[in-house]
PDB file of C-alpha atoms in Angstrom:
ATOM      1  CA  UNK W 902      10.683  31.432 -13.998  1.00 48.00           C
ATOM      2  CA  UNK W 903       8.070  30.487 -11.489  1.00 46.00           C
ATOM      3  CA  UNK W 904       5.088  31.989 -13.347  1.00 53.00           C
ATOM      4  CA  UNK W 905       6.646  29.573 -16.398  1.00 54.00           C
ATOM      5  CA  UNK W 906       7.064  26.791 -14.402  1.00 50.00           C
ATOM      6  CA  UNK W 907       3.757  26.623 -13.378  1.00 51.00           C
ATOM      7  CA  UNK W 908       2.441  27.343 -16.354  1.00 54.00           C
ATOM      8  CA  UNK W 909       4.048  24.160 -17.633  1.00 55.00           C
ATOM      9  CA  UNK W 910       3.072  22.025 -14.649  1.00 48.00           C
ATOM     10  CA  UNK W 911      -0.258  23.191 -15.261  1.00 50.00           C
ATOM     11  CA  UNK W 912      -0.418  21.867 -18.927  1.00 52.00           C
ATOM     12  CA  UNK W 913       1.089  18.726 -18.184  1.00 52.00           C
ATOM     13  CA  UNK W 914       4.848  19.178 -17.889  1.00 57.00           C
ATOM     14  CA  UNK W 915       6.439  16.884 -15.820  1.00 49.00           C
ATOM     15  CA  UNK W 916       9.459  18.880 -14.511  1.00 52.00           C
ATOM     16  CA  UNK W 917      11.074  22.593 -15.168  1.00 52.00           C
ATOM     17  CA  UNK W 918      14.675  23.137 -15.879  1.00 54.00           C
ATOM     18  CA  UNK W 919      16.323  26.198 -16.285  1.00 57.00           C
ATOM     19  CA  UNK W 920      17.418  26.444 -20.042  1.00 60.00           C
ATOM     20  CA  UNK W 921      20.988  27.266 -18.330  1.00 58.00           C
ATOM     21  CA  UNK W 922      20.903  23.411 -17.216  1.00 59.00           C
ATOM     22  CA  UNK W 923      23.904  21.377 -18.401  1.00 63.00           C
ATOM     23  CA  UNK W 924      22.809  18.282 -20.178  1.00 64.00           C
ATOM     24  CA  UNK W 925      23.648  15.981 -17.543  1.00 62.00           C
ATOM     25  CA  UNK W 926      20.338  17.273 -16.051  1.00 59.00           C
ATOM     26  CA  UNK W 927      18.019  16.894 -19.050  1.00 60.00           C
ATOM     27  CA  UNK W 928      19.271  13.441 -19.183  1.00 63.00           C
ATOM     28  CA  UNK W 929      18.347  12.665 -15.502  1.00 58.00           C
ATOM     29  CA  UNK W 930      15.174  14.372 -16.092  1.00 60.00           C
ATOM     30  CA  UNK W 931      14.568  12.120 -19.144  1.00 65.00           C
ATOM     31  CA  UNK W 932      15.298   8.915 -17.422  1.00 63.00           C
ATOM     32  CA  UNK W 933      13.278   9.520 -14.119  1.00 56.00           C
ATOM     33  CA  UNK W 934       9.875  10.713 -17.129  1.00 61.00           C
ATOM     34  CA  UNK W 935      10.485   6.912 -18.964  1.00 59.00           C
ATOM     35  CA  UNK W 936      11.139   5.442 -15.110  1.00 58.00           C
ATOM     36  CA  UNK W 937       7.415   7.118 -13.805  1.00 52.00           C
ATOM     37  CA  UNK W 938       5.666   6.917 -16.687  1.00 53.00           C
ATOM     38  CA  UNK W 939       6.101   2.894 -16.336  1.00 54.00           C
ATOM     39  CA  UNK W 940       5.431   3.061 -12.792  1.00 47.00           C
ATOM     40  CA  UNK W 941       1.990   5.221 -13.550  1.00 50.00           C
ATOM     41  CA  UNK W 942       0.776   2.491 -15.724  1.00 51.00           C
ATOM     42  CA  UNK W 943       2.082   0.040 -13.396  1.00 48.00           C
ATOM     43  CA  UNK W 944       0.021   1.492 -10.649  1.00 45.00           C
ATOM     44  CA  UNK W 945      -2.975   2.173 -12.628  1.00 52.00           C
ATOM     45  CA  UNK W 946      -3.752  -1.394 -13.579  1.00 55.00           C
ATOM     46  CA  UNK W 947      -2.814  -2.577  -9.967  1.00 51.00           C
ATOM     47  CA  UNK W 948      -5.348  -0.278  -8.548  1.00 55.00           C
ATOM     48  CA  UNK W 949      -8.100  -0.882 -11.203  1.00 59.00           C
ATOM     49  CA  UNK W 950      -7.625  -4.900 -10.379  1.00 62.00           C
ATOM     50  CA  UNK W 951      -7.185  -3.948  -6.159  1.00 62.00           C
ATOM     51  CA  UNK W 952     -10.655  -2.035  -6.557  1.00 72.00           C
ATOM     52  CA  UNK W 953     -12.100  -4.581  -8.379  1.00 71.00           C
ATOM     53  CA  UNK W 954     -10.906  -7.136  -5.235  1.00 69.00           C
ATOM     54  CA  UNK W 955     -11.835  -4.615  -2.677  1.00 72.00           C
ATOM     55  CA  UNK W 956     -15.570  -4.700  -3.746  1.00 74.00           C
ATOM     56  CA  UNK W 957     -15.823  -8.045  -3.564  1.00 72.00           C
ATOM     57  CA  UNK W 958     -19.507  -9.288  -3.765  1.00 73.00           C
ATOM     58  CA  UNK W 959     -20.770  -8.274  -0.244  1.00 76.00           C
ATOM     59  CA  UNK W 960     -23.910  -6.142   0.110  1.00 83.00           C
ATOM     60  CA  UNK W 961     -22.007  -3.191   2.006  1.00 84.00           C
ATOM     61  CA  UNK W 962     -19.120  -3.036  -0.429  1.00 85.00           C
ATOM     62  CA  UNK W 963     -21.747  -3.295  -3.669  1.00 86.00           C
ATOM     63  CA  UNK W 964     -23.417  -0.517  -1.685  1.00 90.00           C
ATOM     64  CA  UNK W 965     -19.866   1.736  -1.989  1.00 90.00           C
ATOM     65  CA  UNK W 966     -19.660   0.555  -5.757  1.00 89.00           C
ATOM     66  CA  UNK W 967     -22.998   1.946  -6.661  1.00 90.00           C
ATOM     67  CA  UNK W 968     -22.405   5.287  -4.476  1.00 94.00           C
ATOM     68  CA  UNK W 969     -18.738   5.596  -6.149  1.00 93.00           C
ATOM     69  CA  UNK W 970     -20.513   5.491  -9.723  1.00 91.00           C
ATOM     70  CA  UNK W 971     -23.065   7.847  -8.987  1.00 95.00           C
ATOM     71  CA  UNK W 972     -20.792  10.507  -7.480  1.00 96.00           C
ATOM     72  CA  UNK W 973     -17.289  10.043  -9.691  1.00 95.00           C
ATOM     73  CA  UNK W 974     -19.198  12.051 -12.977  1.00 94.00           C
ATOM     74  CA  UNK W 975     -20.597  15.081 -10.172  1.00 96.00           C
ATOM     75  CA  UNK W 976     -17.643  17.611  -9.235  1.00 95.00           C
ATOM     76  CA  UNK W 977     -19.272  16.716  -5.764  1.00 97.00           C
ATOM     77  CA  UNK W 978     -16.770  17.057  -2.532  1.00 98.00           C
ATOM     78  CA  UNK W 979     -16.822  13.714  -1.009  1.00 98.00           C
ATOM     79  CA  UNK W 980     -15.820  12.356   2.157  1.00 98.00           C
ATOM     80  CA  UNK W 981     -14.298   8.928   2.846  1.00 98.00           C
ATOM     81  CA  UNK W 982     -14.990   7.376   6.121  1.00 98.00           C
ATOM     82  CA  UNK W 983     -13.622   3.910   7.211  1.00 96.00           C
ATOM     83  CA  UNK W 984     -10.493   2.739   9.762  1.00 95.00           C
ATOM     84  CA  UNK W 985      -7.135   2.572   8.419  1.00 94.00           C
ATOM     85  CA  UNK W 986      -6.224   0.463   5.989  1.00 93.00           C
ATOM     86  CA  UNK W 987      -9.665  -0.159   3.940  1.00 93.00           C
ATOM     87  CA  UNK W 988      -8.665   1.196   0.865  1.00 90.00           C
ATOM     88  CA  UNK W 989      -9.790   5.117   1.076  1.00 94.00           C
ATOM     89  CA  UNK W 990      -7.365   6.160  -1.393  1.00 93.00           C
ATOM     90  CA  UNK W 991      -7.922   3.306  -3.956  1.00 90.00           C
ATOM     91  CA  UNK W 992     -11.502   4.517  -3.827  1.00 93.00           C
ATOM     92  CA  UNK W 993     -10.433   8.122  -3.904  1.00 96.00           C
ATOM     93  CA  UNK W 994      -8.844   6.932  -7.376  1.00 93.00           C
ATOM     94  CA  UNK W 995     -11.396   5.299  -8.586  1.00 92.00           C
ATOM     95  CA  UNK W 996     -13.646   8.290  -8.227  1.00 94.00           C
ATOM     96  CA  UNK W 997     -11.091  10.364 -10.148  1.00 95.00           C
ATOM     97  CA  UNK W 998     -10.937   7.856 -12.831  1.00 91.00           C
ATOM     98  CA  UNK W 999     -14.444   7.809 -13.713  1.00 91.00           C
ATOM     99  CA  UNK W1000     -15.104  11.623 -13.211  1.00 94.00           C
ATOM    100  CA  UNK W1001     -14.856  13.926 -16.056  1.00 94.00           C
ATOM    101  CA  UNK W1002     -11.563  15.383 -15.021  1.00 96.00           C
ATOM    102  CA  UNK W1003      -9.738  11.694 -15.412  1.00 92.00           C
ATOM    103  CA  UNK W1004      -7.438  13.540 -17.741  1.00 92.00           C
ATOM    104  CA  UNK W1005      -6.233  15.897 -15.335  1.00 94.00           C
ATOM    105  CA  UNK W1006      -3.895  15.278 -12.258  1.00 94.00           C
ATOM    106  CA  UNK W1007      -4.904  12.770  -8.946  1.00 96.00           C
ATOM    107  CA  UNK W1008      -2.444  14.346  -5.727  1.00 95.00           C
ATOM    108  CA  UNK W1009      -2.637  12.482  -2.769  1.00 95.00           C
ATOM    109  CA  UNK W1010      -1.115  13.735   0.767  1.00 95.00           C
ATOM    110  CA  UNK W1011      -1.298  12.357   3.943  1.00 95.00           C
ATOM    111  CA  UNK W1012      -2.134  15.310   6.266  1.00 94.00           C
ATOM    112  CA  UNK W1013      -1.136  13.460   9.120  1.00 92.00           C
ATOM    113  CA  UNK W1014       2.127  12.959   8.251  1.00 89.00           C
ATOM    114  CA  UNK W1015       3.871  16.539   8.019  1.00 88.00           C
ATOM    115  CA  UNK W1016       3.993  19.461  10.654  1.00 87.00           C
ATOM    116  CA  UNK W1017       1.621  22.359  10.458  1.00 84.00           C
ATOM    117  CA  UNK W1018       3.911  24.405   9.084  1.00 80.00           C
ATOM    118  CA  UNK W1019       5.304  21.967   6.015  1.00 86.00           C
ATOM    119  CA  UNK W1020       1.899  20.668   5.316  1.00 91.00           C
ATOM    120  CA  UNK W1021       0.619  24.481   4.152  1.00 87.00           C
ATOM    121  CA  UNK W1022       3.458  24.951   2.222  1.00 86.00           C
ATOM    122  CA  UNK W1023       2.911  21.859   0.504  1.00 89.00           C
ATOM    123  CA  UNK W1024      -0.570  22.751   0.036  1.00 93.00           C
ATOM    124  CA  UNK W1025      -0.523  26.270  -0.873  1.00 89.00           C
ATOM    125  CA  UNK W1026       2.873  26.865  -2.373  1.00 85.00           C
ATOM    126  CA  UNK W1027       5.675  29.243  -0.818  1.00 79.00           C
ATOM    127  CA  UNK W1028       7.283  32.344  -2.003  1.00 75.00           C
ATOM    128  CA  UNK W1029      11.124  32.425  -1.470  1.00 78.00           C
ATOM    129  CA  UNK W1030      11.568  34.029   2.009  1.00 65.00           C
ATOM    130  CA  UNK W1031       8.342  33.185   3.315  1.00 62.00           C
ATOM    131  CA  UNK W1032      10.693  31.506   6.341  1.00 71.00           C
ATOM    132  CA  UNK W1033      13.370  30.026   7.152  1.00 66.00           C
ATOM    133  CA  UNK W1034      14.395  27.467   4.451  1.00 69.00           C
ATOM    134  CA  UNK W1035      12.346  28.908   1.476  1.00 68.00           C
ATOM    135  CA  UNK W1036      14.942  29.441  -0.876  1.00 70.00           C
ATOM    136  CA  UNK W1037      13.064  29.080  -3.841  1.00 74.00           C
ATOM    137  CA  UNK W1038       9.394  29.705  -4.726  1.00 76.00           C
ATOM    138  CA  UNK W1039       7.036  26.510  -4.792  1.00 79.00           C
ATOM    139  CA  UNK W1040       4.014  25.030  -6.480  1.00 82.00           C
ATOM    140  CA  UNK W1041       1.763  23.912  -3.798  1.00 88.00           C
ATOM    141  CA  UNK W1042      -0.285  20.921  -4.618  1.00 93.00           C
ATOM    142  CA  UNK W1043      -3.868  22.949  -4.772  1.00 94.00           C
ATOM    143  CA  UNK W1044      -2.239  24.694  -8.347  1.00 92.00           C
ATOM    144  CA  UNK W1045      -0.580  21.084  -9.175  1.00 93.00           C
ATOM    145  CA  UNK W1046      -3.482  19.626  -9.325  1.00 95.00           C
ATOM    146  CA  UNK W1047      -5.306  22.498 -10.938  1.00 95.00           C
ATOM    147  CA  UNK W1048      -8.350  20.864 -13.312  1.00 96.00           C
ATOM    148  CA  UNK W1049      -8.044  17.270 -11.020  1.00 97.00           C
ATOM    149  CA  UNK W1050      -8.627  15.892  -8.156  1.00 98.00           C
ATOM    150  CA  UNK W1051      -6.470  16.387  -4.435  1.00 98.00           C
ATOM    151  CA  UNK W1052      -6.760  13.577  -2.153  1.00 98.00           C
ATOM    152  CA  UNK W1053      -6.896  15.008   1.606  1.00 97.00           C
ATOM    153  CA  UNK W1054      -5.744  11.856   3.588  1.00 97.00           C
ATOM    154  CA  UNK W1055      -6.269  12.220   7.385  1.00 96.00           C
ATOM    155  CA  UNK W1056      -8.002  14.686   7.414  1.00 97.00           C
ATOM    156  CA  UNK W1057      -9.155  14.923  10.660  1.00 97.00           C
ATOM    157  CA  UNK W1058      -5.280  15.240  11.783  1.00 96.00           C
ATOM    158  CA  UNK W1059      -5.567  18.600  10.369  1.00 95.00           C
ATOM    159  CA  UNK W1060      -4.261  21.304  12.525  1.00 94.00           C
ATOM    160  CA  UNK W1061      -7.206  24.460  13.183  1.00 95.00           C
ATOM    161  CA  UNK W1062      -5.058  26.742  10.950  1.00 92.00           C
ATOM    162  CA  UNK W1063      -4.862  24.956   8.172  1.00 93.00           C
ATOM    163  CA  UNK W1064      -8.544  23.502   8.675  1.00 96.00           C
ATOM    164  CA  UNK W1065      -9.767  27.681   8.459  1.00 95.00           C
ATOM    165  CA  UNK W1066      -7.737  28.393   5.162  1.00 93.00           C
ATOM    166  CA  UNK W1067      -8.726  25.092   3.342  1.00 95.00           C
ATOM    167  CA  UNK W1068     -12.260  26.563   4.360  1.00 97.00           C
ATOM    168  CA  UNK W1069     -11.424  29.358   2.190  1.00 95.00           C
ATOM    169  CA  UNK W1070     -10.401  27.548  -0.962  1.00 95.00           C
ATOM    170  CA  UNK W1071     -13.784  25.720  -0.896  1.00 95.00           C
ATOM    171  CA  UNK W1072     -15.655  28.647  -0.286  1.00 96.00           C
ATOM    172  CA  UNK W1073     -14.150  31.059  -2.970  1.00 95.00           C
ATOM    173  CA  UNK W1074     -11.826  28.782  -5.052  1.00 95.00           C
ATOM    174  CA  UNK W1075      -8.624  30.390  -4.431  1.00 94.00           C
ATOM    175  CA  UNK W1076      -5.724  30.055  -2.671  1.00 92.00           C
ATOM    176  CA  UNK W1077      -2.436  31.970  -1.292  1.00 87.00           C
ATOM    177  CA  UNK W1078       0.850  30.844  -1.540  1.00 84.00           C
ATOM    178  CA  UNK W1079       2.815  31.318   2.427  1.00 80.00           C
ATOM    179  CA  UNK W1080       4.365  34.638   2.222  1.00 73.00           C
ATOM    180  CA  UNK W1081       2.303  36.179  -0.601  1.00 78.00           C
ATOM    181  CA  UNK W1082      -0.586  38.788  -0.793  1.00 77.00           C
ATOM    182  CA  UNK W1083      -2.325  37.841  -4.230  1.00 84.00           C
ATOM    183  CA  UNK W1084      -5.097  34.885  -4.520  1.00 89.00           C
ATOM    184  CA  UNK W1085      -4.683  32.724  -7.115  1.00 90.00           C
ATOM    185  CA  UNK W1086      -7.677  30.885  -8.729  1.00 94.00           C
ATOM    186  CA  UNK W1087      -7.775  27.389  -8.460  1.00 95.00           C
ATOM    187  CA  UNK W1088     -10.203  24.521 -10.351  1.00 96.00           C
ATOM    188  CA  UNK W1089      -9.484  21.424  -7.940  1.00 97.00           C
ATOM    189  CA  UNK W1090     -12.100  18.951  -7.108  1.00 98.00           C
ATOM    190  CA  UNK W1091     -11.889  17.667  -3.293  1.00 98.00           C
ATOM    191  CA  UNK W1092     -12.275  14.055  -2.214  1.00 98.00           C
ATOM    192  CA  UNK W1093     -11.184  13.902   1.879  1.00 98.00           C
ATOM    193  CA  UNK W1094     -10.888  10.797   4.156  1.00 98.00           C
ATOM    194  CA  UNK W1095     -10.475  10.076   7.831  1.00 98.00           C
ATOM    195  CA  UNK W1096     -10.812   7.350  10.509  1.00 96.00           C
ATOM    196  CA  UNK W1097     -11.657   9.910  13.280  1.00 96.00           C
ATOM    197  CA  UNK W1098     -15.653  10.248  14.206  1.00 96.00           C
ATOM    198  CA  UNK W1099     -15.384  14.035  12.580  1.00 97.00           C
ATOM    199  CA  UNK W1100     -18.819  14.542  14.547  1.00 97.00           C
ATOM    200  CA  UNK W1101     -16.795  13.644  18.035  1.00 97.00           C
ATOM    201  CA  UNK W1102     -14.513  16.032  17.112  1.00 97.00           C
ATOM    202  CA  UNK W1103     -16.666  19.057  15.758  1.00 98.00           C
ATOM    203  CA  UNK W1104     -17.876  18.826  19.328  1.00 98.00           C
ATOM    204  CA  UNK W1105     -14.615  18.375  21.024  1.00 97.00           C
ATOM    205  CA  UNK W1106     -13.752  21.739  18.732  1.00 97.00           C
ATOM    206  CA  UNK W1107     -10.947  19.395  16.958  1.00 96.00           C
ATOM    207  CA  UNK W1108     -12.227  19.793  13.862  1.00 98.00           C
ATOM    208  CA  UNK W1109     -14.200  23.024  12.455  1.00 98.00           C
ATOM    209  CA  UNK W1110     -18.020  22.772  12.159  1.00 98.00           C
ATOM    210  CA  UNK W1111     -18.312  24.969   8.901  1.00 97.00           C
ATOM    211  CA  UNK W1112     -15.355  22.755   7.086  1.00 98.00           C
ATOM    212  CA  UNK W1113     -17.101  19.542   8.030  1.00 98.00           C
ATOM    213  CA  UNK W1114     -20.345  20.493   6.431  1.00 97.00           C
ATOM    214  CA  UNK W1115     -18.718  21.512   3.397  1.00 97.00           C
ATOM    215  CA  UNK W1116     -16.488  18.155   2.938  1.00 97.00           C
ATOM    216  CA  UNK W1117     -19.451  15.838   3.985  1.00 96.00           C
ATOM    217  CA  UNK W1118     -21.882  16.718   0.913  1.00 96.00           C
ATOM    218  CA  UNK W1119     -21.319  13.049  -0.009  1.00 98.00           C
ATOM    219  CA  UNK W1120     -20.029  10.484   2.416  1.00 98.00           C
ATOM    220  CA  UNK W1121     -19.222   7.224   1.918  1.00 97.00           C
ATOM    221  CA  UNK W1122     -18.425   4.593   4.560  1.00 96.00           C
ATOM    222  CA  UNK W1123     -16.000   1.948   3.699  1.00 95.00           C
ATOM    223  CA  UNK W1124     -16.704  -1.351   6.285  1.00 93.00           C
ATOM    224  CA  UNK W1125     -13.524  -3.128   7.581  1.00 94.00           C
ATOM    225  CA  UNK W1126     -12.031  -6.429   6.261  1.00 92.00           C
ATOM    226  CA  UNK W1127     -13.419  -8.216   9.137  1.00 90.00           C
ATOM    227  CA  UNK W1128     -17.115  -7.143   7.897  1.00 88.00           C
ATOM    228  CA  UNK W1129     -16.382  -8.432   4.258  1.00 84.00           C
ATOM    229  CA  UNK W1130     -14.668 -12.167   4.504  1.00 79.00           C
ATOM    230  CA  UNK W1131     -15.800 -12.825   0.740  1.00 78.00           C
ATOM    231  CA  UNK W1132     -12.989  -9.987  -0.097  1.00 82.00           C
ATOM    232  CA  UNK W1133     -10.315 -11.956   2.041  1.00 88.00           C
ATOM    233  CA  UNK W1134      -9.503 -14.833  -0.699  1.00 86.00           C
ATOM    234  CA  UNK W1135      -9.550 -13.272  -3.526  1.00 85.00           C
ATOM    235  CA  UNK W1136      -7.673 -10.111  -1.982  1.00 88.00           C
ATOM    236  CA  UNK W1137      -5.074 -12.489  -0.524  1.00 92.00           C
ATOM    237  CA  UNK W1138      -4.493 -14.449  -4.135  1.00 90.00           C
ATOM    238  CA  UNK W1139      -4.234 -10.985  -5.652  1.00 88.00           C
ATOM    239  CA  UNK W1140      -1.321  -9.796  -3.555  1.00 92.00           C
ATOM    240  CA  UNK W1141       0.214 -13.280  -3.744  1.00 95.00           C
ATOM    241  CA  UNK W1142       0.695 -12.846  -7.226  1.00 92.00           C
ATOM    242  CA  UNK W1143       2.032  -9.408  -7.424  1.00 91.00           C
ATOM    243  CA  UNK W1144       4.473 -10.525  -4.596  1.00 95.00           C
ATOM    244  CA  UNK W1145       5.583 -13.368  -6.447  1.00 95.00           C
ATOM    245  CA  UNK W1146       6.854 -11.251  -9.032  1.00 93.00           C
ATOM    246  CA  UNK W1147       8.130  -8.798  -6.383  1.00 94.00           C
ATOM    247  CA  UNK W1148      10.328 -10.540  -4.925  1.00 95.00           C
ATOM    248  CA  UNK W1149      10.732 -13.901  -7.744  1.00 95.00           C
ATOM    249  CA  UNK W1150       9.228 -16.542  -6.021  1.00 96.00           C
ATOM    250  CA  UNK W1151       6.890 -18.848  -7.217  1.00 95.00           C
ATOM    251  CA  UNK W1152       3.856 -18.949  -4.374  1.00 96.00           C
ATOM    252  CA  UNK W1153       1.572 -20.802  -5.676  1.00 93.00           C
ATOM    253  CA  UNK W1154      -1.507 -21.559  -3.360  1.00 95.00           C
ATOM    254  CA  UNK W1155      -1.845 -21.329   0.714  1.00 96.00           C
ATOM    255  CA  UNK W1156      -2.783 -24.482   2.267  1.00 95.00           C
ATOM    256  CA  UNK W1157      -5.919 -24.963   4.405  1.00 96.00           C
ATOM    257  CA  UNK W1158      -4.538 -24.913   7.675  1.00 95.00           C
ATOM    258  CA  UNK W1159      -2.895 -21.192   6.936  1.00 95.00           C
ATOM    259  CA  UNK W1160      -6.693 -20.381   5.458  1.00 95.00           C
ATOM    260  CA  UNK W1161      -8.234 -21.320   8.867  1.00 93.00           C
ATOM    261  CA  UNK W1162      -6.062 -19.310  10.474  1.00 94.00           C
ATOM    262  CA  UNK W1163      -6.078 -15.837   7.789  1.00 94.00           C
ATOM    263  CA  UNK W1164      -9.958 -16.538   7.706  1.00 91.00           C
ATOM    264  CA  UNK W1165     -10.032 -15.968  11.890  1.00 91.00           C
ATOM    265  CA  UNK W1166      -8.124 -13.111  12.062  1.00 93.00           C
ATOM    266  CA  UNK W1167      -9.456  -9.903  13.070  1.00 91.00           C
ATOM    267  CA  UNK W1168      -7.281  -7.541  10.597  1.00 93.00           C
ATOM    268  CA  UNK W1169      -7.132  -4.459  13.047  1.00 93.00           C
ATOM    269  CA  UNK W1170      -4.960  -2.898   9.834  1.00 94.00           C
ATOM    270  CA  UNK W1171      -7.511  -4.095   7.566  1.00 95.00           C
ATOM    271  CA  UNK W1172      -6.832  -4.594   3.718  1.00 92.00           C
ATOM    272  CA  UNK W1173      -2.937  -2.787   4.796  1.00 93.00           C
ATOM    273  CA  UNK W1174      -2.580  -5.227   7.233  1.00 95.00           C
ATOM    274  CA  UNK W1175      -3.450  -8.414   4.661  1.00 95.00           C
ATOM    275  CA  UNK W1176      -1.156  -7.128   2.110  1.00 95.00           C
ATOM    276  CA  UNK W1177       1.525  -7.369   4.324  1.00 96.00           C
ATOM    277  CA  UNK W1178       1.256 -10.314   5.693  1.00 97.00           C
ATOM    278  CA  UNK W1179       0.689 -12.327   2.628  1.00 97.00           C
ATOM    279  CA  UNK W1180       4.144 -10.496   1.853  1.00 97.00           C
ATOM    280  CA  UNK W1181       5.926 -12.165   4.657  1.00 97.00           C
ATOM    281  CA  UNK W1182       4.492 -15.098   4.275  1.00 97.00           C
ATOM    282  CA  UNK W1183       6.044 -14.998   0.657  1.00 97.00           C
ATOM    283  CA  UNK W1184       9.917 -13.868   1.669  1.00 97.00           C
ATOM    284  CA  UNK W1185       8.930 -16.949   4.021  1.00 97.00           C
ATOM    285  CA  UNK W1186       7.644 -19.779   1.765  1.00 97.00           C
ATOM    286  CA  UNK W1187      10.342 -22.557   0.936  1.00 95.00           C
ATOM    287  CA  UNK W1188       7.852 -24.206  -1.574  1.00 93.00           C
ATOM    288  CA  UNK W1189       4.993 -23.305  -3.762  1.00 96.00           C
ATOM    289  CA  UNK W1190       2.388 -23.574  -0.939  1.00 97.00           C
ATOM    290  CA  UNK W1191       2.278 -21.145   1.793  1.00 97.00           C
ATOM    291  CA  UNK W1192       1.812 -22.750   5.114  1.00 96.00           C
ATOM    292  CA  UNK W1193       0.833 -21.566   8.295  1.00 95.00           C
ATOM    293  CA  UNK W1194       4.639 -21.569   9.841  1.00 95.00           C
ATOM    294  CA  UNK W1195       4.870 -18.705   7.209  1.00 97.00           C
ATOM    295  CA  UNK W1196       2.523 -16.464   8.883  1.00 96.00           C
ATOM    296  CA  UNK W1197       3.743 -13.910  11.218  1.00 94.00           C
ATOM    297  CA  UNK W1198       4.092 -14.874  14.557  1.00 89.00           C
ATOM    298  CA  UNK W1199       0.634 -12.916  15.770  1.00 83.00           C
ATOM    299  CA  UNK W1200      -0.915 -14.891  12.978  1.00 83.00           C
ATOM    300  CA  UNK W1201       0.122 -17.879  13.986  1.00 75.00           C
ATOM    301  CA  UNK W1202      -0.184 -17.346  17.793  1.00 74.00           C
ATOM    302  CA  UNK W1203      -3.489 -16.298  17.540  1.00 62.00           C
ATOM    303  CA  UNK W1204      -2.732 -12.613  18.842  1.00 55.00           C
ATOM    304  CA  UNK W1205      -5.030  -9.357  16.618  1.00 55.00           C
ATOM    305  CA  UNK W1206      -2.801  -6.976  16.689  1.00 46.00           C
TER     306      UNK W1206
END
């Protein structure tokens, strides 16, 4: 069943069922298909227009636009730099989109958000029994993603262990599922980001020398909001409108005084940060213009963060 399963994922299939599964299941498995394909296209064309707001027309971000266009068509590693918030993974996407394997699967995982443990089974797959809790056998997202692209987020939260066996997959192409003794082949194209100073922490032995050299063949470093004010207005408008049809309101414009004070600001969550506020200040709007009494309060009292 697992070799099938894979097999399936590998050629596309969205989901494996047993052919012992009542019909109850098929149907579920049916809706949730219709439910993500709609979402997927969703996303898509909010992420082509976010990209297209995140460039903006300043000479730092053009500079990421032309190095995103030369590298997306190479099966190139590449290495995102920039703080949180800036829009790593939109880029990440973008450079899948325009590479030859645009076909094929785009993972994303956050590497700072599971334990060591979790975060190589998600990775590399499991065996049932590998430990406690492995009832089944699992797909890790390297043979998921097999002929695509995987999206290391955070990378620099990556524990030693797990830095030393992703090593291995980009020095031989092959990877072991936790609790197995066979390699199995793998045709994944890497794209990593971070907000740590990977240098600092090759140095600090927090992050393996060997790894870092083979993740930064091409770096690109993606300047904070603060550094790229001709993004801010048109970034803002953009998430006005796709909260306005979030949550059915009819936001219209922001009034100068509320511009002043979103102009000023010093975004220590960057692009995140804006997208959120400009949410509030939606849920918060009584009339078509967004003023500044709809900002959050350390908007509006003048404290970054």
């Amino acid at each position: 069943h697992f070799e099938h399963a894979l097999e399936g994922i590998r050629h596309g299939a969205f989901f494996y069922l047993p052919i012992t599964s009542p019909p109850s299941d098929m149907a579920w498995v049916i809706s949730k298909a219709l439910r993500d394909l709609e979402l997927h296209e969703t996303l898509k064309e909010h992420e082509h227009h976010l990209f297209e707001e995140l460039i903006g027309t300043s000479p730092a971000m053009l500079q990421v636009a032309n190095l995103i266009t030369k590298v997306a068509p190479t099966d190139s590693t590449v290495l995102l730099l920039g703080e949180s918030g800036t829009g790593k993974e939109v880029m990440a996407n973008v450079i899948h989109q325009l590479s030859p394997r645009r076909e094929q699967p785009f993972i994303a995982i956050n590497c700072a958000a599971l334990p060591e443990h979790i975060l190589e089974s998600e990775l590399f797959g499991h065996v049932k029994g590998a430990f406690t809790g492995a009832e089944t056998d699992k797909v890790g997202l390297f043979e998921a993603a097999d002929g695509g692209t995987l999206f290391l987020d955070e990378i620099g939260d990556m524990a030693l262990t797990a830095q030393a066996k992703l090593l291995r997959v980009l020095q031989t192409g092959e990877i072991r599922r936790v609790g197995e003794a066979t390699n199995h082949h793998v045709d994944v194209r890497i794209l990593a980001a971070t907000n740590h100073n990977l240098i600092e922490d090759v140095n600090e032995k927090r992050f393996r020398e060997d790894l870092y050299f083979r993740l930064n063949v091409f770096q690109i470093l993606i300047p904070p909001l603060r550094d790229r004010a001709d993004a801010l207005q048109t970034l803002a408008k953009q998430f006005l409108k796709r909260f306005n049809t979030k949550f059915d309101k009819r936001v219209y414009d922001i009034d100068q005084h509320a511009w002043n004070v979103l102009t000023h600001y010093e975004y220590p969550g960057n692009v995140r940060e804006l997208e959120s506020i400009i949410a509030h200040g939606v849920i918060m709007a009584d009339g078509e213009v967004m003023t500044v009494n709809d900002l959050p309060d350390q908007m509006r009292f003048g404290r970054n963060g």
